Amino acid sequence: MAIKTYLQALNDAMRQEMERDENVFIIGEDVGKFGGCFGVTQGLFDQFGERRVRDTPITESAIVGAAAGAAAAGLRPVAELMFVDFIGVAFDQLFNQAAKMHYMFGGKAKVPMVLRMPQGAGVGAAAQHSQSLEAWFMHIPGIKVCIPSTPADAKGLLISAIRDDNPVVFLEHKILYGVEGEVGDEATPIELGKGEIKCEGTDVTIVATSLMVHSALQAAETLAAQGISAEVVDPRCLVPLDKDIILNSVKKTHALVVAHEAVKTAGAGAEIAAMVAEEALDYLDAPIVRVGAPYCPVPFSPPLEKAYIPGADQIVAAVKSLR
Amino acid sequence: MKHPDKKVLLEMFSTMTKIRLFESELQKFFAAGKIPGFVHLYLGEEAVATGACAALKQTDMITSTHRGHGHCLAKGGDLKLMMAEIYGRSTGYCKGKGGSMHIADFNIGILGANGIVGGGGPLAVGAAFSCQYKDTRGVCACFFGDGASNQGTTQESLNMASAWKLPVIFINENNGYGISCPQSKSMAITDIADRAAGYDMPGVVIDGNDVLAVYEAVTMAVERARKGQGPSLIECKTYRWRGHFEGDACVYRSEKELEEWKAKDPIPRFAKKLVETGTATQTELDGITASVAAEIEAAVKFAEDSPFPKPEDLLEDVYA
């Protein structure tokens, strides 16, 4: 075990998978010498060369589609878009092509590609470079969606994503790139669809994703000081979703708060809340409360951006509203 | 370039006839309400897919379009599996999950027909990249229409393929109309092949109703691609006899225009050439036509005798 950043953990995962499997290659804008927009692919070009770490023109449709085509033809691409916000340019290639091929072709085609995309606000990048779009991807059958919150999860999930035979959307949070944690040296996969309890508790379940896991853990500390025991559950993947870990926690705590950075309206939290309402309503002692960003684009000016991003305070307030 | 021998020539005649008869049957069955969904027929364009695929090896790949039956048949697609798929039967190529617009056979390099105009370009680039990456000397042919040539994906694909010298053969089937919109209203240029110059690749215009012209142009492009010299753009001028889809009343074009193109029917034209050059007798050609007709009849019987998928198969194959 070593202390590594989330960014280094992702880099480790790609390096180890490329060493293990000749079919794995990197494709994206400025992923080569430059090392990727946020530095996640740094050093890979020097180790593996241009054949396997491929800089593209600034053409998102061609990146995503070429990854899908290469995957369908037997390679295992790891494609990077600089920001998740750019997926709009390439959405057809993801949701009509990559996501559909296996089903539409009667199970014959496999599209083992990973599409890595940083998302989230907090770096003053304004409305077109700061969104959290995980709900878009959850809505399309045929793709899997990973959204890791810690360095160890980032590494283990990316290894699994690369080895998976389906298109996997891998959502990284820009603010998390510098977050440190213990990361194993081995290439140990984490099963896609297995969540983790980040903090045990008995009074309320907080299901949180990505950056909000850290806010939820802070909130849990604040709540503990006030005599409220919160359990923080990180599903880690939204597709497949670890329903059991969420339902079992709710059955224990009898209360649920769902927290994500994306706008609350039609967000992933709505799906989780509805799932719990359908499958465990009788266990709930209070209505489900969602914490998410307000329904507006991400603003630029720091005080506005700060007001936009949900934080620990809102999670604490949400938990207290249950009582 | 080596001139195709008799076997190849007769194979081409057989393929064109196969597409013609297959689609003529579909036209009838669709009108009779036997086929669900949409059907986009390739009638009149048979020389393009046939000439192009005759220049490929079975291990080479193609990406196709929503008008894909001809491409799939020319690349070696199985008549029975195709017919059953179009009928929505469980024995079809995609177990009834894809239908007319989504037929694929990865074993013979058919990476799929595609319901999205311009959707196949990036996939072809990726497939060609896999050939370059693994150094297989394989190529990928990307069929696309005049409508798709205006899509951003097509331009991105031409650019990336050329920048990386990928073995892609871009085969533009210019049938004059993007759905109902004539080429004159959708682009300022007359020849789509002119766009190749912007990407520094060869661009040629050929008579898309002349199967040998298509075969020769694609063969040259394939040789170039196999040598690592990159992609080519071949524009095949042709015409679709039917509407954009079956049921399209074709109010946007004249009967006279259709008749002019029907006079350039690629199949009798090729047959005449085969007979005149002494390559085959009319009797031989009639024999081929009869045997293709029998195969298609068997395919129709196979499809019509096949069961529909069961509702419980709905959730199968969402994930690999």
XYZ file of C-alpha atoms in Angstrom:
643
model
C 0.000 0.000 0.000
C 1.102 3.498 -0.744
C -0.479 6.898 -0.400
C -1.458 8.093 -3.851
C -3.737 10.655 -5.379
C -6.916 9.751 -7.232
C -5.121 10.907 -10.378
C -2.115 8.656 -9.741
C -4.450 5.757 -8.969
C -6.146 6.144 -12.343
C -2.772 6.384 -14.038
C -1.642 3.207 -12.232
C -4.718 1.345 -13.439
C -4.133 2.253 -17.073
C -0.407 1.516 -16.895
C -0.909 -1.895 -15.318
C -3.678 -2.889 -17.715
C -1.584 -1.772 -20.700
C 1.326 -3.830 -19.412
C -0.954 -6.829 -18.946
C -2.894 -6.647 -22.208
C -1.464 -5.560 -25.547
C -4.982 -4.789 -26.799
C -5.448 -1.926 -24.343
C -4.653 1.502 -25.768
C -5.380 5.132 -24.929
C -7.106 7.503 -27.329
C -8.075 11.139 -26.832
C -7.184 14.791 -27.127
C -3.725 15.647 -25.802
C -3.354 12.345 -23.967
C 0.187 11.818 -25.339
C 3.247 13.882 -24.432
C 0.988 16.493 -22.895
C -0.303 13.852 -20.471
C -4.007 14.610 -20.699
C -5.981 17.732 -19.916
C -5.703 17.096 -16.147
C -2.525 14.978 -16.322
C -4.189 11.596 -15.850
C -2.313 9.920 -18.730
C 1.063 11.436 -17.923
C 4.037 9.156 -18.487
C 2.064 6.609 -20.509
C 3.232 8.007 -23.846
C 6.859 7.729 -22.725
C 6.372 4.157 -21.629
C 4.141 2.839 -24.407
C 4.755 5.148 -27.352
C 2.521 6.712 -29.938
C 1.059 3.434 -31.160
C -0.667 2.840 -27.842
C -1.196 6.353 -26.546
C -2.851 8.136 -29.392
C -3.432 11.887 -29.638
C -6.456 12.696 -31.757
C -7.713 15.794 -33.508
C -10.280 17.741 -31.480
C -13.167 15.628 -32.741
C -15.205 14.011 -30.003
C -17.505 12.012 -32.288
C -14.521 10.476 -34.007
C -12.846 9.697 -30.675
C -15.855 7.949 -29.178
C -16.831 6.283 -32.451
C -13.302 5.163 -33.257
C -13.064 3.677 -29.779
C -16.332 1.829 -30.378
C -15.189 0.610 -33.791
C -11.808 -0.493 -32.484
C -13.493 -2.271 -29.575
C -15.935 -4.016 -31.904
C -12.911 -5.118 -33.951
C -11.158 -6.653 -30.950
C -9.154 -3.957 -29.148
C -9.794 -2.526 -25.673
C -9.678 1.252 -25.970
C -9.616 3.661 -23.073
C -10.875 6.920 -24.525
C -10.688 10.251 -22.755
C -12.835 13.308 -23.297
C -11.352 16.404 -21.679
C -14.642 17.283 -19.981
C -17.872 15.313 -19.711
C -19.624 18.385 -21.101
C -18.207 17.555 -24.548
C -20.128 14.280 -24.755
C -22.975 16.211 -26.346
C -20.844 16.528 -29.459
C -20.339 12.776 -29.555
C -23.486 11.433 -27.989
C -24.699 9.492 -31.009
C -21.526 7.459 -31.082
C -21.985 6.533 -27.434
C -25.692 5.952 -27.032
C -26.801 4.877 -30.515
C -23.658 3.044 -31.546
C -21.527 1.726 -28.666
C -24.378 1.176 -26.203
C -26.665 -0.543 -28.683
C -24.403 -2.831 -30.666
C -24.513 -5.845 -28.386
C -28.297 -5.945 -28.092
C -29.185 -4.705 -31.557
C -26.935 -7.290 -33.209
C -28.442 -10.115 -31.165
C -25.524 -10.518 -28.741
C -22.839 -11.018 -31.377
C -20.920 -7.766 -31.002
C -18.884 -6.839 -27.965
C -17.754 -3.277 -27.373
C -15.171 -3.413 -24.585
C -14.345 0.280 -24.362
C -13.958 2.717 -21.493
C -14.866 6.370 -21.888
C -13.160 8.435 -19.164
C -14.569 11.887 -18.576
C -13.894 14.396 -15.815
C -16.970 16.122 -14.473
C -18.045 18.395 -11.654
C -17.810 22.017 -10.597
C -15.401 23.804 -8.297
C -12.615 24.960 -10.570
C -14.222 28.123 -11.919
C -14.725 26.593 -15.329
C -18.323 27.833 -15.749
C -21.346 26.309 -17.410
C -19.820 24.311 -20.296
C -16.974 22.699 -18.342
C -18.454 21.882 -14.929
C -21.544 19.733 -15.236
C -22.284 16.411 -13.581
C -24.101 14.352 -16.184
C -24.226 10.836 -14.743
C -28.001 10.663 -15.007
C -27.786 10.945 -18.804
C -25.723 7.780 -18.991
C -27.848 5.839 -16.496
C -30.814 6.343 -18.781
C -29.294 4.423 -21.693
C -29.342 0.622 -21.383
C -26.161 -0.979 -22.679
C -23.544 1.152 -20.957
C -22.192 0.869 -17.440
C -21.482 3.907 -15.303
C -18.683 4.186 -12.718
C -18.361 7.210 -10.461
C -15.554 6.603 -7.942
C -14.958 8.813 -4.900
C -11.589 7.580 -3.569
C -8.186 6.773 -5.068
C -8.494 3.083 -4.233
C -11.954 2.872 -5.796
C -10.762 4.810 -8.828
C -8.010 2.269 -9.455
C -9.998 -0.872 -8.769
C -12.999 0.257 -10.792
C -10.951 1.428 -13.758
C -9.201 -1.946 -13.906
C -12.591 -3.677 -13.951
C -13.936 -1.214 -16.486
C -11.046 -1.935 -18.852
C -11.555 -5.685 -18.472
C -15.342 -5.447 -18.915
C -16.771 -6.465 -22.286
C -19.252 -3.567 -22.353
C -18.891 0.157 -22.947
C -18.190 1.740 -19.571
C -18.597 5.442 -18.865
C -16.055 6.370 -16.209
C -16.809 9.649 -14.465
C -13.990 11.284 -12.568
C -14.358 14.421 -10.459
C -11.849 17.184 -11.176
C -11.694 18.220 -7.529
C -10.921 14.634 -6.512
C -7.846 14.314 -8.755
C -5.653 15.688 -5.957
C -7.277 13.763 -3.118
C -4.960 11.220 -1.505
C -5.628 7.797 -0.096
C -4.163 4.344 0.331
C -3.870 2.513 -2.973
C -2.696 -1.053 -3.387
C 0.285 -1.690 -5.647
C -1.360 -4.727 -7.204
C -3.883 -4.494 -10.003
C -6.862 -5.562 -7.929
C -10.196 -5.113 -9.660
C -13.290 -3.917 -7.816
C -16.427 -5.599 -9.104
C -18.628 -3.211 -11.064
C -21.917 -2.852 -9.243
C -20.568 -3.393 -5.724
C -20.974 -0.368 -3.484
C -19.165 0.292 -0.223
C -20.196 1.591 3.156
C -17.777 4.440 3.755
C -18.919 5.022 7.315
C -21.208 2.841 9.428
C -24.172 4.294 11.256
C -27.568 3.437 12.649
C -29.852 6.472 12.444
C -29.858 7.551 8.799
C -28.497 6.340 5.464
C -26.772 8.890 3.271
C -26.277 7.581 -0.257
C -23.680 9.801 -1.897
C -21.549 9.717 -5.026
C -18.242 11.168 -6.174
C -17.278 14.414 -4.408
C -20.442 14.248 -2.310
C -19.131 11.145 -0.557
C -16.536 13.397 1.055
C -19.183 15.971 1.953
C -21.344 13.204 3.383
C -18.467 11.946 5.529
C -17.948 15.472 6.847
C -21.660 15.711 7.507
C -21.546 12.405 9.367
C -18.871 13.781 11.674
C -20.920 16.886 12.395
C -23.998 14.779 12.999
C -22.113 12.376 15.262
C -21.153 15.299 17.467
C -24.861 15.987 17.773
C -25.710 12.411 18.635
C -26.940 11.323 15.180
C -25.300 8.245 13.707
C -25.178 8.453 9.893
C -24.224 5.622 7.544
C -22.582 6.796 4.331
C -23.112 4.470 1.372
C -21.182 4.982 -1.876
C -22.645 2.862 -4.673
C -19.460 3.544 -6.724
C -21.281 2.484 -9.905
C -24.685 3.765 -10.952
C -25.047 1.028 -13.576
C -25.157 -1.649 -12.378
C -26.476 -0.165 -9.146
C -25.825 -2.014 -5.894
C -29.431 -1.939 -4.765
C -28.784 -4.402 -1.966
C -26.261 -2.253 -0.133
C -28.689 0.686 -0.246
C -31.770 -1.315 0.729
C -29.980 -3.147 3.538
C -28.744 0.131 4.956
C -32.214 1.681 4.792
C -33.677 -1.384 6.480
C -31.208 -0.770 9.302
C -31.492 3.014 9.646
C -35.104 3.594 8.471
C -34.209 6.942 6.885
C -32.634 8.010 3.610
C -30.894 11.086 2.252
C -29.453 10.956 -1.276
C -26.725 13.449 -2.182
C -25.128 14.250 -5.522
C -23.594 17.279 -7.135
C -25.691 17.136 -10.301
C -28.869 19.191 -10.406
C -31.531 17.570 -8.278
C -34.148 17.514 -11.050
C -34.176 14.110 -12.759
C -30.823 13.319 -11.216
C -29.454 9.945 -10.164
C -30.889 10.605 -6.707
C -34.400 10.531 -8.117
C -33.805 7.008 -9.369
C -32.327 5.861 -6.067
C -35.140 7.476 -4.088
C -37.767 5.899 -6.319
C -36.105 2.502 -6.091
C -36.134 2.655 -2.283
C -39.719 3.912 -2.276
C -40.728 0.970 -4.448
C -38.788 -1.692 -2.634
C -38.446 -0.580 1.007
C -41.113 2.015 1.725
C -42.325 0.137 4.763
C -38.923 0.438 6.395
C -38.866 4.223 6.153
C -39.820 6.352 9.155
C -39.621 9.625 7.211
C -39.861 10.880 3.637
C -36.751 10.491 1.469
C -34.817 13.723 1.055
C -32.602 14.549 -1.904
C -29.657 16.915 -1.898
C -28.517 18.178 -5.283
C -27.547 21.336 -7.082
C -30.247 23.885 -7.907
C -31.783 23.810 -11.387
C -29.460 26.250 -13.084
C -26.295 26.087 -15.174
C -23.026 26.113 -13.243
C -22.032 29.764 -12.676
C -18.540 31.219 -12.990
C -18.039 33.737 -10.196
C -16.609 32.000 -7.092
C -19.347 32.968 -4.607
C -22.013 31.842 -7.052
C -20.231 28.591 -7.840
C -19.831 27.940 -4.112
C -23.556 28.531 -3.666
C -24.254 26.097 -6.492
C -22.318 23.078 -5.217
C -24.092 21.184 -2.465
C -21.970 20.692 0.636
C -21.847 19.054 4.023
C -24.059 21.737 5.542
C -26.903 20.902 3.189
C -26.540 17.212 3.922
C -26.634 17.919 7.668
C -29.718 20.091 7.186
C -31.356 17.367 5.083
C -30.759 14.766 7.795
C -32.106 17.094 10.479
C -35.221 17.774 8.416
C -36.134 14.119 8.880
C -36.565 14.512 12.646
C -4.329 -4.137 -62.023
C -5.176 -7.753 -62.623
C -8.355 -8.158 -64.639
C -10.961 -10.201 -62.763
C -11.244 -13.763 -64.009
C -14.454 -15.452 -65.096
C -15.172 -16.875 -61.669
C -15.050 -13.420 -60.078
C -17.129 -11.899 -62.844
C -19.853 -14.494 -62.551
C -19.788 -14.162 -58.794
C -20.432 -10.436 -59.233
C -23.325 -11.145 -61.561
C -24.725 -13.588 -59.059
C -24.397 -11.074 -56.179
C -26.103 -8.280 -58.091
C -28.903 -10.635 -59.048
C -29.172 -11.805 -55.459
C -29.615 -8.240 -54.188
C -32.118 -7.459 -56.947
C -34.293 -10.506 -56.332
C -34.001 -10.355 -52.552
C -35.184 -6.766 -52.497
C -37.860 -7.273 -55.118
C -39.314 -9.941 -52.838
C -39.055 -7.614 -49.839
C -40.891 -4.929 -51.753
C -43.775 -7.322 -52.310
C -43.821 -8.666 -48.767
C -43.659 -5.209 -47.269
C -46.606 -4.094 -49.375
C -48.470 -7.207 -48.224
C -47.912 -6.198 -44.589
C -45.686 -9.164 -43.782
C -42.668 -7.117 -42.686
C -42.718 -4.839 -39.649
C -41.042 -1.450 -39.382
C -39.247 0.410 -42.116
C -37.543 -0.989 -45.180
C -35.080 1.054 -47.229
C -34.448 -0.667 -50.523
C -31.205 -0.711 -52.476
C -32.797 -1.480 -55.858
C -30.853 0.204 -58.640
C -27.663 0.572 -56.577
C -26.568 -3.081 -56.734
C -23.364 -2.423 -58.660
C -21.841 -0.362 -55.844
C -21.959 -2.901 -53.012
C -21.161 -5.737 -55.395
C -18.143 -4.141 -57.038
C -16.812 -2.841 -53.740
C -17.140 -6.043 -51.745
C -15.687 -8.125 -54.597
C -12.503 -6.122 -54.042
C -12.367 -7.079 -50.344
C -11.297 -10.219 -48.548
C -13.637 -11.983 -46.181
C -11.444 -10.830 -43.273
C -11.780 -7.190 -44.316
C -14.542 -5.212 -42.673
C -17.386 -2.954 -43.764
C -19.636 -0.457 -42.046
C -23.019 -0.049 -43.642
C -26.004 2.291 -43.666
C -29.759 2.184 -43.142
C -29.899 1.035 -46.794
C -27.739 -1.938 -45.910
C -29.177 -5.136 -47.410
C -27.025 -4.863 -50.513
C -23.823 -4.341 -48.532
C -24.529 -7.298 -46.264
C -25.397 -9.635 -49.146
C -22.374 -8.527 -51.162
C -20.052 -9.099 -48.190
C -21.355 -12.652 -47.926
C -24.319 -12.320 -45.595
C -26.497 -15.387 -45.286
C -29.790 -15.031 -47.173
C -31.817 -17.045 -44.699
C -30.521 -15.243 -41.636
C -31.054 -11.896 -43.317
C -34.578 -12.648 -44.441
C -35.510 -14.027 -41.027
C -34.127 -10.918 -39.329
C -36.094 -8.597 -41.585
C -39.180 -10.656 -40.766
C -38.411 -10.136 -37.060
C -37.917 -13.841 -36.363
C -35.780 -15.386 -33.625
C -33.708 -17.279 -36.194
C -32.533 -14.034 -37.802
C -29.048 -12.577 -37.685
C -29.856 -10.535 -34.575
C -32.518 -12.826 -33.049
C -35.125 -10.297 -34.172
C -33.599 -7.509 -32.073
C -32.185 -5.499 -34.967
C -34.325 -5.768 -38.071
C -33.626 -4.385 -41.503
C -31.486 -1.450 -40.332
C -29.203 -3.363 -37.956
C -27.918 -6.497 -39.607
C -24.380 -7.499 -38.643
C -22.154 -10.527 -39.069
C -18.858 -10.020 -37.295
C -17.539 -13.373 -38.539
C -17.366 -11.999 -42.074
C -16.531 -8.414 -41.204
C -20.001 -6.858 -41.395
C -19.823 -4.410 -38.505
C -23.433 -3.534 -38.880
C -25.974 -1.633 -40.870
C -26.708 1.641 -39.121
C -29.896 3.581 -38.544
C -28.068 6.868 -38.056
C -27.033 8.819 -41.148
C -23.295 9.364 -40.778
C -23.070 6.954 -37.852
C -20.713 4.493 -39.496
C -17.749 6.726 -40.303
C -16.141 6.872 -36.868
C -16.743 3.139 -36.396
C -14.944 2.431 -39.668
C -12.043 4.591 -38.528
C -11.815 2.575 -35.310
C -12.040 -0.745 -37.137
C -9.316 0.361 -39.551
C -7.238 1.521 -36.596
C -7.471 -2.013 -35.195
C -6.010 -3.322 -38.470
C -3.152 -0.836 -38.320
C -2.587 -1.464 -34.585
C -2.406 -5.229 -35.043
C -0.641 -4.920 -38.389
C -3.077 -7.293 -40.089
C -3.034 -5.488 -43.459
C -6.820 -5.601 -43.296
C -9.001 -2.731 -44.436
C -12.432 -1.354 -43.595
C -14.788 -0.088 -46.273
C -17.182 2.596 -45.093
C -20.369 2.915 -47.146
C -22.161 6.227 -46.800
C -24.664 8.223 -48.795
C -24.699 11.737 -50.176
C -26.790 12.783 -47.174
C -24.221 11.396 -44.747
C -21.435 13.188 -46.558
C -22.736 16.425 -45.012
C -22.647 15.088 -41.470
C -19.856 16.204 -39.162
C -19.040 12.598 -38.316
C -18.139 11.945 -41.940
C -15.806 14.926 -42.091
C -14.219 13.954 -38.755
C -13.711 10.447 -40.058
C -12.144 11.538 -43.339
C -9.809 13.811 -41.412
C -8.733 11.339 -38.766
C -8.324 8.487 -41.231
C -6.118 10.620 -43.412
C -4.085 12.111 -40.545
C -3.357 8.581 -39.279
C -3.064 6.948 -42.712
C -5.696 4.411 -41.763
C -6.815 1.698 -44.198
C -10.343 3.006 -44.769
C -12.058 2.993 -48.150
C -14.761 5.636 -48.019
C -17.374 4.576 -50.545
C -19.886 7.286 -51.199
C -23.099 6.075 -52.770
C -24.420 9.234 -54.319
C -27.999 8.428 -55.275
C -28.883 12.082 -55.642
C -31.215 12.455 -52.683
C -30.907 12.746 -48.931
C -34.392 11.425 -48.204
C -36.337 13.947 -50.334
C -33.704 16.658 -50.563
C -31.858 16.701 -53.886
C -28.105 17.104 -53.807
C -28.394 20.514 -55.498
C -30.194 21.852 -52.413
C -27.965 20.224 -49.802
C -24.494 21.044 -51.054
C -22.845 23.568 -53.338
C -20.564 21.041 -55.020
C -21.403 18.588 -57.776
C -18.855 15.937 -56.893
C -18.583 14.754 -53.296
C -15.205 13.290 -54.228
C -13.922 16.876 -54.380
C -13.950 16.836 -50.598
C -11.115 14.304 -50.629
C -8.711 17.059 -51.659
C -9.362 18.821 -48.367
C -8.069 15.753 -46.573
C -5.202 15.003 -48.926
C -6.528 11.667 -50.070
C -7.383 10.393 -53.547
C -10.936 11.207 -54.538
C -12.460 9.693 -57.636
C -15.854 9.901 -59.273
C -17.063 6.774 -60.978
C -20.165 5.472 -62.654
C -21.816 3.648 -59.780
C -23.964 1.620 -62.156
C -20.882 0.025 -63.690
C -19.888 -2.825 -61.404
C -16.443 -3.179 -63.006
C -15.677 0.509 -62.559
C -16.534 0.185 -58.875
C -14.476 -2.982 -58.569
C -11.448 -1.377 -60.201
C -11.575 1.816 -58.168
C -12.028 -0.025 -54.890
C -9.303 -2.531 -55.748
C -6.849 0.315 -56.273
C -7.901 1.973 -53.020
C -7.560 -1.324 -51.162
C -4.058 -1.896 -52.542
C -3.093 1.582 -51.417
C -4.596 1.059 -47.979
C -2.885 -2.312 -47.501
C 0.441 -0.689 -48.261
C -0.110 1.784 -45.437
C -0.727 4.706 -47.771
C -4.003 5.652 -46.137
C -7.633 6.147 -47.080
C -9.387 6.964 -50.354
C -12.750 8.443 -51.200
C -14.666 6.891 -54.068
C -17.865 8.555 -55.164
C -20.225 6.233 -57.013
C -22.919 8.072 -58.947
C -26.046 5.975 -58.832
C -29.774 6.185 -58.230
C -32.306 4.527 -55.981
C -35.278 3.225 -57.852
C -37.575 3.221 -54.860
C -38.318 6.010 -52.411
C -36.264 6.695 -49.327
C -38.323 4.007 -47.620
C -41.104 1.748 -48.817
C -44.287 3.801 -48.817
C -42.525 7.015 -49.837
C -44.662 8.539 -52.613
C -41.577 10.179 -54.189
C -43.349 13.463 -54.879
C -39.956 15.167 -54.967
C -38.752 13.615 -58.217
C -40.095 12.989 -61.677
C -41.109 9.764 -63.306
C -38.958 10.783 -66.277
C -35.849 10.962 -64.119
C -36.560 7.497 -62.752
C -37.074 6.085 -66.233
C -33.791 7.598 -67.410
C -31.946 5.855 -64.620
C -33.811 2.588 -65.090
C -32.494 2.633 -68.641
C -29.037 2.462 -67.036
C -29.933 -0.627 -64.989
C -26.600 -2.072 -63.846
C -27.602 -5.719 -64.134
C -28.619 -6.158 -67.807
C -25.806 -3.792 -68.655
C -23.263 -6.069 -66.998
C -24.941 -9.177 -68.436
C -24.666 -7.720 -71.934
C -20.984 -7.081 -71.392
C -20.378 -10.612 -70.122
C -22.081 -12.068 -73.191
C -20.492 -9.686 -75.675
C -16.985 -10.367 -74.396
C -17.612 -14.090 -74.519
C -17.161 -14.437 -70.764
C -20.494 -16.173 -70.355
C -23.453 -17.268 -72.435
C -26.942 -15.989 -71.793
C -27.851 -19.537 -70.815
C -25.174 -19.547 -68.104
C -26.448 -16.245 -66.762
C -30.041 -17.466 -66.814
C -28.872 -20.503 -64.876
C -27.309 -18.252 -62.225
C -30.493 -16.186 -61.981
C -32.605 -19.315 -61.567
C -30.378 -20.700 -58.867
C -30.351 -17.373 -56.962
C -34.147 -17.257 -57.208
C -34.348 -20.729 -55.694
C -32.063 -19.681 -52.817
C -34.233 -16.680 -52.110
C -37.369 -18.755 -52.196
C -35.806 -21.060 -49.613
C -34.830 -18.038 -47.502
C -38.372 -16.717 -47.560
C -39.697 -20.111 -46.563
C -37.127 -20.293 -43.754
C -38.161 -16.849 -42.492
C -41.870 -17.470 -42.715
C -41.563 -20.847 -40.995
C -39.425 -19.410 -38.201
C -40.881 -18.481 -34.838
C -40.999 -14.968 -33.460
C -38.793 -14.329 -30.431
C -40.458 -15.019 -27.110
C -41.360 -12.083 -24.853
C -39.067 -13.573 -22.215
C -36.105 -12.995 -24.570
C -36.618 -9.233 -24.230
C -33.932 -8.669 -21.624
C -31.359 -11.029 -23.097
C -28.151 -9.463 -24.474
C -28.478 -5.998 -22.938
C -24.976 -6.559 -21.581
C -22.184 -8.810 -22.792
